Amino acid sequence: MPMNRREMLKSSAIMMLGASMPAIAKSGGIWGTDGIGVQLYALDPDLRRDLHGTLDKVAKLGFRSVEIASMHGRTAAQMRAALDQAGLYCRSVHVAASSSVPGASGLTFDDMDKLGEDLTTLGAREAVLPLFQFPKDPKWGEPVPFSSLMRADGSPLSAARYEQMANFLNQAGSALKKHGLRVGYHNHNVEFAPIGEKTGLQILLERTNPRLVDFEMDVGWLVTAGHDPVAWLRKYPGRFNQMHVKDIKASTPVNFHLRQDPVEVGGGKIDWNSILPVARTSGVHRYFVEQDPPFTGPRIDAMARSLAYLRSLPIARGGH
């Protein structure tokens, strides 16, 4: 259906946000040499419908780096070609523990040498486990049922599970080291459920080898769990090297059960002016805008608003 004049003007204005803002991706600053990136999971339905067209829109907004969550049926070489065509590059990829994990798409930890080759083809440097996942193997047991973790009466993962996960990350990190790659772990809010005097994320941080394993802090999920990102960055300097810049509404209840009220960055309760300076000095050097569904309008518009807000912050203009 053709757009009316008002819709055309709105769409044009949003697409011009990236072009009208300073080219932080080129100048470095708070965002590092990669600039502000975007986690493509936020645009997943759009990418399924039109991979090349959506990547072009991402680039026109002013993003240059992306983090991949799905290969969308493409090989690593085909995905790299699509990114190159759009003028985008990938340094980080979310990788499922195994092809047996529900929703696994393309890249898994099943074959470390194949994974290393594919990530090298993509130009990536980091293979991030996006969620507590275990392959179907006798030593791991059956995969964790997500449905139980989403219930308010669901039991948290045990300390033993997190210890197994830490071993898995260490082994994966060691295997990928020969390819010049590192392994990361991305948190949700489940990892903050108390387990005695600790949390699951603490167990992972303390039992993984810093020379092999990094962490990607998802600020939205961390705050959803009732925790302070600044406190975690200061307690574990150098362990969080990537960040998902994600906001949540004030209405989001504190919980550990994968429940969240998402909103564009800058439209929620998170104090980015306090978090980003600490992130910069504690070792975070890649930042990816992300937003979970539901969306109130086109997803690409939400990414544009988040990017515009981040570029308007004092720290992005050399403040703080």
PDB file of C-alpha atoms in Angstrom:
ATOM      1  CA  MET A   1       0.000   0.000   0.000  1.00  0.00           C
ATOM      2  CA  PRO A   2       1.557   3.410  -0.977  1.00  0.00           C
ATOM      3  CA  MET A   3       2.568   5.722   1.882  1.00  0.00           C
ATOM      4  CA  ASN A   4       0.837   9.055   2.271  1.00  0.00           C
ATOM      5  CA  ARG A   5       2.875  12.277   2.399  1.00  0.00           C
ATOM      6  CA  ARG A   6       3.015  12.363   6.209  1.00  0.00           C
ATOM      7  CA  GLU A   7       4.301   8.783   6.398  1.00  0.00           C
ATOM      8  CA  MET A   8       6.912   9.492   3.718  1.00  0.00           C
ATOM      9  CA  LEU A   9       8.200  12.536   5.591  1.00  0.00           C
ATOM     10  CA  LYS A  10       8.380  10.600   8.867  1.00  0.00           C
ATOM     11  CA  SER A  11      10.242   7.722   7.233  1.00  0.00           C
ATOM     12  CA  SER A  12      12.687  10.072   5.499  1.00  0.00           C
ATOM     13  CA  ALA A  13      13.396  11.950   8.729  1.00  0.00           C
ATOM     14  CA  ILE A  14      14.154   8.781  10.616  1.00  0.00           C
ATOM     15  CA  MET A  15      16.447   7.431   7.909  1.00  0.00           C
ATOM     16  CA  MET A  16      18.348  10.736   7.876  1.00  0.00           C
ATOM     17  CA  LEU A  17      19.109  10.624  11.605  1.00  0.00           C
ATOM     18  CA  GLY A  18      22.233   8.576  11.043  1.00  0.00           C
ATOM     19  CA  ALA A  19      23.496  10.842   8.257  1.00  0.00           C
ATOM     20  CA  SER A  20      22.879  14.036  10.205  1.00  0.00           C
ATOM     21  CA  MET A  21      24.672  12.954  13.380  1.00  0.00           C
ATOM     22  CA  PRO A  22      28.460  13.055  13.955  1.00  0.00           C
ATOM     23  CA  ALA A  23      30.289  10.065  12.505  1.00  0.00           C
ATOM     24  CA  ILE A  24      31.274   8.577  15.840  1.00  0.00           C
ATOM     25  CA  ALA A  25      32.035   5.242  14.212  1.00  0.00           C
ATOM     26  CA  LYS A  26      34.871   6.956  12.334  1.00  0.00           C
ATOM     27  CA  SER A  27      36.130   9.135  15.163  1.00  0.00           C
ATOM     28  CA  GLY A  28      36.125   6.559  17.977  1.00  0.00           C
ATOM     29  CA  GLY A  29      35.515   8.228  21.333  1.00  0.00           C
ATOM     30  CA  ILE A  30      33.351   6.519  23.942  1.00  0.00           C
ATOM     31  CA  TRP A  31      32.200   3.931  21.420  1.00  0.00           C
ATOM     32  CA  GLY A  32      35.671   2.868  20.312  1.00  0.00           C
ATOM     33  CA  THR A  33      36.725   2.280  16.726  1.00  0.00           C
ATOM     34  CA  ASP A  34      33.658   0.110  16.023  1.00  0.00           C
ATOM     35  CA  GLY A  35      31.214   2.914  16.772  1.00  0.00           C
ATOM     36  CA  ILE A  36      27.745   2.123  18.072  1.00  0.00           C
ATOM     37  CA  GLY A  37      26.742  -1.266  16.727  1.00  0.00           C
ATOM     38  CA  VAL A  38      23.411  -3.031  16.523  1.00  0.00           C
ATOM     39  CA  GLN A  39      22.450  -6.573  17.525  1.00  0.00           C
ATOM     40  CA  LEU A  40      20.598  -7.818  14.470  1.00  0.00           C
ATOM     41  CA  TYR A  41      18.255  -9.959  16.583  1.00  0.00           C
ATOM     42  CA  ALA A  42      16.205  -6.778  17.038  1.00  0.00           C
ATOM     43  CA  LEU A  43      15.538  -6.771  13.279  1.00  0.00           C
ATOM     44  CA  ASP A  44      15.123 -10.512  12.837  1.00  0.00           C
ATOM     45  CA  PRO A  45      11.702 -10.550  11.069  1.00  0.00           C
ATOM     46  CA  ASP A  46      12.825  -7.774   8.715  1.00  0.00           C
ATOM     47  CA  LEU A  47      16.016  -9.663   7.865  1.00  0.00           C
ATOM     48  CA  ARG A  48      14.047 -12.833   7.147  1.00  0.00           C
ATOM     49  CA  ARG A  49      11.881 -10.932   4.667  1.00  0.00           C
ATOM     50  CA  ASP A  50      14.640  -8.901   3.031  1.00  0.00           C
ATOM     51  CA  LEU A  51      18.215  -9.447   4.187  1.00  0.00           C
ATOM     52  CA  HIS A  52      19.938  -7.063   1.784  1.00  0.00           C
ATOM     53  CA  GLY A  53      17.340  -4.316   2.036  1.00  0.00           C
ATOM     54  CA  THR A  54      17.350  -4.375   5.830  1.00  0.00           C
ATOM     55  CA  LEU A  55      21.148  -4.319   6.030  1.00  0.00           C
ATOM     56  CA  ASP A  56      21.134  -1.298   3.709  1.00  0.00           C
ATOM     57  CA  LYS A  57      18.708   0.487   6.057  1.00  0.00           C
ATOM     58  CA  VAL A  58      20.943  -0.319   9.029  1.00  0.00           C
ATOM     59  CA  ALA A  59      23.923   1.215   7.259  1.00  0.00           C
ATOM     60  CA  LYS A  60      21.970   4.310   6.200  1.00  0.00           C
ATOM     61  CA  LEU A  61      21.099   5.002   9.826  1.00  0.00           C
ATOM     62  CA  GLY A  62      24.826   5.323  10.549  1.00  0.00           C
ATOM     63  CA  PHE A  63      25.599   1.944  12.078  1.00  0.00           C
ATOM     64  CA  ARG A  64      28.781   0.303  10.848  1.00  0.00           C
ATOM     65  CA  SER A  65      29.211  -2.697  13.142  1.00  0.00           C
ATOM     66  CA  VAL A  66      26.702  -5.454  13.797  1.00  0.00           C
ATOM     67  CA  GLU A  67      26.377  -8.484  16.007  1.00  0.00           C
ATOM     68  CA  ILE A  68      24.754 -11.486  14.338  1.00  0.00           C
ATOM     69  CA  ALA A  69      22.179 -13.684  16.071  1.00  0.00           C
ATOM     70  CA  SER A  70      21.091 -15.764  13.057  1.00  0.00           C
ATOM     71  CA  MET A  71      22.559 -16.718   9.689  1.00  0.00           C
ATOM     72  CA  HIS A  72      19.109 -16.686   8.051  1.00  0.00           C
ATOM     73  CA  GLY A  73      19.907 -19.765   5.975  1.00  0.00           C
ATOM     74  CA  ARG A  74      23.112 -18.253   4.558  1.00  0.00           C
ATOM     75  CA  THR A  75      26.628 -19.597   4.678  1.00  0.00           C
ATOM     76  CA  ALA A  76      29.330 -17.544   6.380  1.00  0.00           C
ATOM     77  CA  ALA A  77      30.641 -16.481   2.982  1.00  0.00           C
ATOM     78  CA  GLN A  78      27.178 -15.399   1.802  1.00  0.00           C
ATOM     79  CA  MET A  79      26.528 -13.457   4.996  1.00  0.00           C
ATOM     80  CA  ARG A  80      29.929 -11.764   4.755  1.00  0.00           C
ATOM     81  CA  ALA A  81      29.170 -10.755   1.169  1.00  0.00           C
ATOM     82  CA  ALA A  82      25.833  -9.256   2.228  1.00  0.00           C
ATOM     83  CA  LEU A  83      27.491  -7.294   5.021  1.00  0.00           C
ATOM     84  CA  ASP A  84      30.264  -6.079   2.715  1.00  0.00           C
ATOM     85  CA  GLN A  85      27.716  -4.943   0.146  1.00  0.00           C
ATOM     86  CA  ALA A  86      25.971  -2.840   2.807  1.00  0.00           C
ATOM     87  CA  GLY A  87      29.228  -1.425   4.170  1.00  0.00           C
ATOM     88  CA  LEU A  88      28.827  -3.234   7.500  1.00  0.00           C
ATOM     89  CA  TYR A  89      31.161  -5.484   9.452  1.00  0.00           C
ATOM     90  CA  CYS A  90      30.703  -8.116  12.119  1.00  0.00           C
ATOM     91  CA  ARG A  91      32.983  -8.625  15.123  1.00  0.00           C
ATOM     92  CA  SER A  92      30.686 -10.684  17.344  1.00  0.00           C
ATOM     93  CA  VAL A  93      28.272 -13.560  16.762  1.00  0.00           C
ATOM     94  CA  HIS A  94      25.775 -15.282  19.064  1.00  0.00           C
ATOM     95  CA  VAL A  95      26.412 -19.017  18.792  1.00  0.00           C
ATOM     96  CA  ALA A  96      24.180 -21.826  20.046  1.00  0.00           C
ATOM     97  CA  ALA A  97      25.785 -24.515  22.187  1.00  0.00           C
ATOM     98  CA  SER A  98      24.538 -27.222  19.842  1.00  0.00           C
ATOM     99  CA  SER A  99      22.341 -27.813  16.831  1.00  0.00           C
ATOM    100  CA  SER A 100      19.953 -29.577  19.243  1.00  0.00           C
ATOM    101  CA  VAL A 101      19.164 -26.286  20.972  1.00  0.00           C
ATOM    102  CA  PRO A 102      15.727 -24.943  19.924  1.00  0.00           C
ATOM    103  CA  GLY A 103      16.123 -22.043  17.526  1.00  0.00           C
ATOM    104  CA  ALA A 104      19.766 -22.757  16.678  1.00  0.00           C
ATOM    105  CA  SER A 105      20.497 -21.168  13.313  1.00  0.00           C
ATOM    106  CA  GLY A 106      23.655 -21.886  11.387  1.00  0.00           C
ATOM    107  CA  LEU A 107      26.528 -21.492  13.825  1.00  0.00           C
ATOM    108  CA  THR A 108      26.962 -23.796  16.831  1.00  0.00           C
ATOM    109  CA  PHE A 109      29.717 -25.016  19.129  1.00  0.00           C
ATOM    110  CA  ASP A 110      29.315 -28.591  17.812  1.00  0.00           C
ATOM    111  CA  ASP A 111      32.396 -28.415  15.592  1.00  0.00           C
ATOM    112  CA  MET A 112      34.991 -25.969  16.908  1.00  0.00           C
ATOM    113  CA  ASP A 113      37.183 -26.008  13.813  1.00  0.00           C
ATOM    114  CA  LYS A 114      34.211 -25.363  11.517  1.00  0.00           C
ATOM    115  CA  LEU A 115      33.017 -22.600  13.837  1.00  0.00           C
ATOM    116  CA  GLY A 116      36.470 -21.044  13.856  1.00  0.00           C
ATOM    117  CA  GLU A 117      36.605 -21.069  10.064  1.00  0.00           C
ATOM    118  CA  ASP A 118      33.125 -19.569   9.730  1.00  0.00           C
ATOM    119  CA  LEU A 119      33.773 -16.801  12.248  1.00  0.00           C
ATOM    120  CA  THR A 120      37.046 -15.961  10.527  1.00  0.00           C
ATOM    121  CA  THR A 121      35.196 -15.731   7.205  1.00  0.00           C
ATOM    122  CA  LEU A 122      32.671 -13.362   8.799  1.00  0.00           C
ATOM    123  CA  GLY A 123      35.475 -11.255  10.260  1.00  0.00           C
ATOM    124  CA  ALA A 124      34.234 -11.912  13.799  1.00  0.00           C
ATOM    125  CA  ARG A 125      36.421 -12.013  16.897  1.00  0.00           C
ATOM    126  CA  GLU A 126      33.967 -13.269  19.502  1.00  0.00           C
ATOM    127  CA  ALA A 127      31.669 -16.302  19.755  1.00  0.00           C
ATOM    128  CA  VAL A 128      29.053 -15.461  22.387  1.00  0.00           C
ATOM    129  CA  LEU A 129      26.859 -18.039  24.102  1.00  0.00           C
ATOM    130  CA  PRO A 130      23.577 -16.086  24.247  1.00  0.00           C
ATOM    131  CA  LEU A 131      21.845 -18.055  27.007  1.00  0.00           C
ATOM    132  CA  PHE A 132      22.363 -20.987  29.379  1.00  0.00           C
ATOM    133  CA  GLN A 133      22.407 -23.795  26.833  1.00  0.00           C
ATOM    134  CA  PHE A 134      23.676 -27.357  26.845  1.00  0.00           C
ATOM    135  CA  PRO A 135      23.919 -29.838  24.002  1.00  0.00           C
ATOM    136  CA  LYS A 136      22.132 -33.155  24.293  1.00  0.00           C
ATOM    137  CA  ASP A 137      24.965 -35.141  25.752  1.00  0.00           C
ATOM    138  CA  PRO A 138      25.008 -37.493  28.768  1.00  0.00           C
ATOM    139  CA  LYS A 139      27.480 -35.317  30.680  1.00  0.00           C
ATOM    140  CA  TRP A 140      25.229 -32.265  30.339  1.00  0.00           C
ATOM    141  CA  GLY A 141      21.839 -33.876  30.668  1.00  0.00           C
ATOM    142  CA  GLU A 142      18.752 -32.649  28.876  1.00  0.00           C
ATOM    143  CA  PRO A 143      18.568 -28.982  27.816  1.00  0.00           C
ATOM    144  CA  VAL A 144      17.136 -26.651  30.437  1.00  0.00           C
ATOM    145  CA  PRO A 145      13.362 -26.226  29.901  1.00  0.00           C
ATOM    146  CA  PHE A 146      12.939 -22.506  29.273  1.00  0.00           C
ATOM    147  CA  SER A 147       9.265 -22.677  30.142  1.00  0.00           C
ATOM    148  CA  SER A 148      10.055 -23.535  33.763  1.00  0.00           C
ATOM    149  CA  LEU A 149      12.453 -20.604  34.050  1.00  0.00           C
ATOM    150  CA  MET A 150       9.818 -18.200  32.773  1.00  0.00           C
ATOM    151  CA  ARG A 151       7.403 -19.111  35.566  1.00  0.00           C
ATOM    152  CA  ALA A 152       7.466 -17.103  38.784  1.00  0.00           C
ATOM    153  CA  ASP A 153       7.416 -20.386  40.715  1.00  0.00           C
ATOM    154  CA  GLY A 154      10.162 -21.928  38.592  1.00  0.00           C
ATOM    155  CA  SER A 155      13.343 -23.050  40.332  1.00  0.00           C
ATOM    156  CA  PRO A 156      16.591 -21.265  39.421  1.00  0.00           C
ATOM    157  CA  LEU A 157      19.411 -23.182  37.818  1.00  0.00           C
ATOM    158  CA  SER A 158      21.589 -24.987  40.343  1.00  0.00           C
ATOM    159  CA  ALA A 159      25.158 -24.008  41.200  1.00  0.00           C
ATOM    160  CA  ALA A 160      26.260 -27.301  39.635  1.00  0.00           C
ATOM    161  CA  ARG A 161      24.636 -26.288  36.344  1.00  0.00           C
ATOM    162  CA  TYR A 162      26.539 -23.013  36.299  1.00  0.00           C
ATOM    163  CA  GLU A 163      29.766 -24.811  37.143  1.00  0.00           C
ATOM    164  CA  GLN A 164      29.164 -27.119  34.163  1.00  0.00           C
ATOM    165  CA  MET A 165      28.483 -24.095  32.015  1.00  0.00           C
ATOM    166  CA  ALA A 166      31.727 -22.458  33.134  1.00  0.00           C
ATOM    167  CA  ASN A 167      33.619 -25.622  32.176  1.00  0.00           C
ATOM    168  CA  PHE A 168      31.902 -25.603  28.786  1.00  0.00           C
ATOM    169  CA  LEU A 169      32.909 -21.971  28.188  1.00  0.00           C
ATOM    170  CA  ASN A 170      36.517 -22.652  29.219  1.00  0.00           C
ATOM    171  CA  GLN A 171      36.720 -25.647  26.881  1.00  0.00           C
ATOM    172  CA  ALA A 172      35.200 -23.693  23.997  1.00  0.00           C
ATOM    173  CA  GLY A 173      37.537 -20.766  24.648  1.00  0.00           C
ATOM    174  CA  SER A 174      40.556 -23.056  24.612  1.00  0.00           C
ATOM    175  CA  ALA A 175      39.449 -24.724  21.364  1.00  0.00           C
ATOM    176  CA  LEU A 176      38.841 -21.406  19.576  1.00  0.00           C
ATOM    177  CA  LYS A 177      42.022 -19.765  20.807  1.00  0.00           C
ATOM    178  CA  LYS A 178      44.030 -21.367  18.018  1.00  0.00           C
ATOM    179  CA  HIS A 179      41.779 -19.542  15.550  1.00  0.00           C
ATOM    180  CA  GLY A 180      42.505 -16.223  17.254  1.00  0.00           C
ATOM    181  CA  LEU A 181      38.968 -16.098  18.661  1.00  0.00           C
ATOM    182  CA  ARG A 182      37.481 -15.672  22.100  1.00  0.00           C
ATOM    183  CA  VAL A 183      34.324 -16.970  23.722  1.00  0.00           C
ATOM    184  CA  GLY A 184      31.809 -14.751  25.500  1.00  0.00           C
ATOM    185  CA  TYR A 185      28.673 -15.175  27.583  1.00  0.00           C
ATOM    186  CA  HIS A 186      25.591 -12.960  27.357  1.00  0.00           C
ATOM    187  CA  ASN A 187      23.377 -12.608  30.432  1.00  0.00           C
ATOM    188  CA  HIS A 188      19.630 -12.445  30.831  1.00  0.00           C
ATOM    189  CA  ASN A 189      18.004 -11.939  34.241  1.00  0.00           C
ATOM    190  CA  VAL A 190      17.843 -15.628  35.141  1.00  0.00           C
ATOM    191  CA  GLU A 191      21.535 -15.623  36.069  1.00  0.00           C
ATOM    192  CA  PHE A 192      20.846 -13.186  38.926  1.00  0.00           C
ATOM    193  CA  ALA A 193      18.496 -15.437  40.886  1.00  0.00           C
ATOM    194  CA  PRO A 194      20.113 -16.042  44.302  1.00  0.00           C
ATOM    195  CA  ILE A 195      21.857 -19.384  44.750  1.00  0.00           C
ATOM    196  CA  GLY A 196      22.880 -19.359  48.382  1.00  0.00           C
ATOM    197  CA  GLU A 197      25.096 -16.315  48.832  1.00  0.00           C
ATOM    198  CA  LYS A 198      25.944 -16.015  45.128  1.00  0.00           C
ATOM    199  CA  THR A 199      24.259 -15.680  41.764  1.00  0.00           C
ATOM    200  CA  GLY A 200      24.740 -17.741  38.650  1.00  0.00           C
ATOM    201  CA  LEU A 201      26.600 -14.916  36.926  1.00  0.00           C
ATOM    202  CA  GLN A 202      29.057 -14.707  39.813  1.00  0.00           C
ATOM    203  CA  ILE A 203      29.763 -18.415  39.490  1.00  0.00           C
ATOM    204  CA  LEU A 204      30.414 -18.025  35.769  1.00  0.00           C
ATOM    205  CA  LEU A 205      32.676 -15.009  36.272  1.00  0.00           C
ATOM    206  CA  GLU A 206      34.672 -16.699  39.005  1.00  0.00           C
ATOM    207  CA  ARG A 207      35.015 -20.105  37.337  1.00  0.00           C
ATOM    208  CA  THR A 208      35.899 -19.036  33.797  1.00  0.00           C
ATOM    209  CA  ASN A 209      39.429 -18.260  32.626  1.00  0.00           C
ATOM    210  CA  PRO A 210      39.798 -14.522  31.872  1.00  0.00           C
ATOM    211  CA  ARG A 211      42.381 -15.383  29.214  1.00  0.00           C
ATOM    212  CA  LEU A 212      39.759 -17.349  27.297  1.00  0.00           C
ATOM    213  CA  VAL A 213      36.276 -16.146  28.246  1.00  0.00           C
ATOM    214  CA  ASP A 214      34.689 -12.701  28.085  1.00  0.00           C
ATOM    215  CA  PHE A 215      31.245 -11.447  29.108  1.00  0.00           C
ATOM    216  CA  GLU A 216      28.707  -9.369  27.249  1.00  0.00           C
ATOM    217  CA  MET A 217      26.651  -7.325  29.687  1.00  0.00           C
ATOM    218  CA  ASP A 218      23.011  -6.966  28.709  1.00  0.00           C
ATOM    219  CA  VAL A 219      22.126  -3.883  30.722  1.00  0.00           C
ATOM    220  CA  GLY A 220      18.372  -4.223  30.206  1.00  0.00           C
ATOM    221  CA  TRP A 221      18.207  -7.733  31.625  1.00  0.00           C
ATOM    222  CA  LEU A 222      20.627  -6.907  34.443  1.00  0.00           C
ATOM    223  CA  VAL A 223      18.479  -3.972  35.592  1.00  0.00           C
ATOM    224  CA  THR A 224      15.351  -6.117  35.215  1.00  0.00           C
ATOM    225  CA  ALA A 225      16.899  -8.400  37.833  1.00  0.00           C
ATOM    226  CA  GLY A 226      17.202  -5.434  40.210  1.00  0.00           C
ATOM    227  CA  HIS A 227      20.971  -5.056  39.913  1.00  0.00           C
ATOM    228  CA  ASP A 228      23.227  -2.067  39.246  1.00  0.00           C
ATOM    229  CA  PRO A 229      25.373  -2.301  36.078  1.00  0.00           C
ATOM    230  CA  VAL A 230      27.951   0.106  37.515  1.00  0.00           C
ATOM    231  CA  ALA A 231      28.478  -2.129  40.567  1.00  0.00           C
ATOM    232  CA  TRP A 232      29.108  -5.182  38.379  1.00  0.00           C
ATOM    233  CA  LEU A 233      31.470  -3.303  36.072  1.00  0.00           C
ATOM    234  CA  ARG A 234      33.484  -2.082  39.031  1.00  0.00           C
ATOM    235  CA  LYS A 235      33.521  -5.436  40.812  1.00  0.00           C
ATOM    236  CA  TYR A 236      34.742  -7.315  37.734  1.00  0.00           C
ATOM    237  CA  PRO A 237      36.915  -4.878  35.744  1.00  0.00           C
ATOM    238  CA  GLY A 238      38.119  -6.254  32.437  1.00  0.00           C
ATOM    239  CA  ARG A 239      35.634  -9.140  32.323  1.00  0.00           C
ATOM    240  CA  PHE A 240      32.853  -7.351  30.429  1.00  0.00           C
ATOM    241  CA  ASN A 241      34.208  -6.455  26.995  1.00  0.00           C
ATOM    242  CA  GLN A 242      30.874  -6.015  25.160  1.00  0.00           C
ATOM    243  CA  MET A 243      27.575  -4.436  26.093  1.00  0.00           C
ATOM    244  CA  HIS A 244      23.987  -4.658  24.913  1.00  0.00           C
ATOM    245  CA  VAL A 245      22.634  -1.148  25.217  1.00  0.00           C
ATOM    246  CA  LYS A 246      19.013  -1.901  25.979  1.00  0.00           C
ATOM    247  CA  ASP A 247      16.395   0.040  27.964  1.00  0.00           C
ATOM    248  CA  ILE A 248      13.288  -0.984  29.897  1.00  0.00           C
ATOM    249  CA  LYS A 249      10.163   0.801  31.054  1.00  0.00           C
ATOM    250  CA  ALA A 250       9.767   1.867  34.677  1.00  0.00           C
ATOM    251  CA  SER A 251       6.828  -0.538  34.801  1.00  0.00           C
ATOM    252  CA  THR A 252       9.130  -3.545  34.424  1.00  0.00           C
ATOM    253  CA  PRO A 253       8.883  -5.580  37.649  1.00  0.00           C
ATOM    254  CA  VAL A 254      12.085  -6.909  39.201  1.00  0.00           C
ATOM    255  CA  ASN A 255      12.180 -10.606  38.331  1.00  0.00           C
ATOM    256  CA  PHE A 256      14.407 -13.507  37.314  1.00  0.00           C
ATOM    257  CA  HIS A 257      11.975 -15.097  34.858  1.00  0.00           C
ATOM    258  CA  LEU A 258      12.690 -13.652  31.394  1.00  0.00           C
ATOM    259  CA  ARG A 259       9.987 -10.986  31.729  1.00  0.00           C
ATOM    260  CA  GLN A 260      10.657  -7.463  30.535  1.00  0.00           C
ATOM    261  CA  ASP A 261       8.891  -4.306  29.303  1.00  0.00           C
ATOM    262  CA  PRO A 262      11.218  -3.085  26.524  1.00  0.00           C
ATOM    263  CA  VAL A 263      11.489   0.416  25.121  1.00  0.00           C
ATOM    264  CA  GLU A 264      13.899   2.367  22.914  1.00  0.00           C
ATOM    265  CA  VAL A 265      17.171   3.419  24.550  1.00  0.00           C
ATOM    266  CA  GLY A 266      16.609   6.717  26.344  1.00  0.00           C
ATOM    267  CA  GLY A 267      12.894   6.123  26.745  1.00  0.00           C
ATOM    268  CA  GLY A 268      13.150   4.010  29.871  1.00  0.00           C
ATOM    269  CA  LYS A 269      14.464   3.969  33.423  1.00  0.00           C
ATOM    270  CA  ILE A 270      18.166   3.257  32.830  1.00  0.00           C
ATOM    271  CA  ASP A 271      20.700   6.012  33.590  1.00  0.00           C
ATOM    272  CA  TRP A 272      23.114   5.801  30.666  1.00  0.00           C
ATOM    273  CA  ASN A 273      25.002   8.920  31.704  1.00  0.00           C
ATOM    274  CA  SER A 274      26.174   7.018  34.803  1.00  0.00           C
ATOM    275  CA  ILE A 275      26.783   3.639  33.169  1.00  0.00           C
ATOM    276  CA  LEU A 276      28.695   4.482  29.998  1.00  0.00           C
ATOM    277  CA  PRO A 277      31.665   6.335  31.568  1.00  0.00           C
ATOM    278  CA  VAL A 278      32.269   3.374  33.901  1.00  0.00           C
ATOM    279  CA  ALA A 279      31.868   0.917  31.034  1.00  0.00           C
ATOM    280  CA  ARG A 280      34.517   2.783  29.071  1.00  0.00           C
ATOM    281  CA  THR A 281      37.078   2.627  31.894  1.00  0.00           C
ATOM    282  CA  SER A 282      36.303  -0.953  32.949  1.00  0.00           C
ATOM    283  CA  GLY A 283      37.055  -2.575  29.599  1.00  0.00           C
ATOM    284  CA  VAL A 284      33.884  -2.480  27.474  1.00  0.00           C
ATOM    285  CA  HIS A 285      34.900  -1.741  23.894  1.00  0.00           C
ATOM    286  CA  ARG A 286      31.950  -2.902  21.804  1.00  0.00           C
ATOM    287  CA  TYR A 287      28.414  -1.574  22.201  1.00  0.00           C
ATOM    288  CA  PHE A 288      25.348  -2.981  20.455  1.00  0.00           C
ATOM    289  CA  VAL A 289      21.919  -1.366  20.497  1.00  0.00           C
ATOM    290  CA  GLU A 290      19.250  -3.983  21.075  1.00  0.00           C
ATOM    291  CA  GLN A 291      15.570  -4.132  21.877  1.00  0.00           C
ATOM    292  CA  ASP A 292      13.335  -7.094  22.605  1.00  0.00           C
ATOM    293  CA  PRO A 293       9.770  -7.334  21.292  1.00  0.00           C
ATOM    294  CA  PRO A 294       7.059  -6.201  21.393  1.00  0.00           C
ATOM    295  CA  PHE A 295       7.627  -3.107  19.257  1.00  0.00           C
ATOM    296  CA  THR A 296       5.091  -0.311  18.873  1.00  0.00           C
ATOM    297  CA  GLY A 297       6.081   0.418  15.262  1.00  0.00           C
ATOM    298  CA  PRO A 298       8.660  -0.528  12.634  1.00  0.00           C
ATOM    299  CA  ARG A 299      11.727  -2.046  14.267  1.00  0.00           C
ATOM    300  CA  ILE A 300      14.141  -0.023  12.150  1.00  0.00           C
ATOM    301  CA  ASP A 301      12.522   3.161  13.499  1.00  0.00           C
ATOM    302  CA  ALA A 302      13.158   1.999  17.067  1.00  0.00           C
ATOM    303  CA  MET A 303      16.832   1.431  16.230  1.00  0.00           C
ATOM    304  CA  ALA A 304      17.009   4.925  14.742  1.00  0.00           C
ATOM    305  CA  ARG A 305      15.586   6.520  17.891  1.00  0.00           C
ATOM    306  CA  SER A 306      17.969   4.584  20.132  1.00  0.00           C
ATOM    307  CA  LEU A 307      20.955   5.596  18.010  1.00  0.00           C
ATOM    308  CA  ALA A 308      19.926   9.251  17.946  1.00  0.00           C
ATOM    309  CA  TYR A 309      19.560   9.284  21.738  1.00  0.00           C
ATOM    310  CA  LEU A 310      22.971   7.728  22.332  1.00  0.00           C
ATOM    311  CA  ARG A 311      24.641  10.188  20.004  1.00  0.00           C
ATOM    312  CA  SER A 312      23.010  13.064  21.885  1.00  0.00           C
ATOM    313  CA  LEU A 313      24.537  12.139  25.258  1.00  0.00           C
ATOM    314  CA  PRO A 314      27.188  14.450  26.738  1.00  0.00           C
ATOM    315  CA  ILE A 315      29.728  11.609  26.861  1.00  0.00           C
ATOM    316  CA  ALA A 316      29.279  11.024  23.130  1.00  0.00           C
ATOM    317  CA  ARG A 317      30.112  14.706  22.550  1.00  0.00           C
ATOM    318  CA  GLY A 318      33.235  14.539  24.691  1.00  0.00           C
ATOM    319  CA  GLY A 319      31.589  15.354  28.022  1.00  0.00           C
ATOM    320  CA  HIS A 320      32.157  13.660  31.382  1.00  0.00           C
TER     321      HIS A 320
END
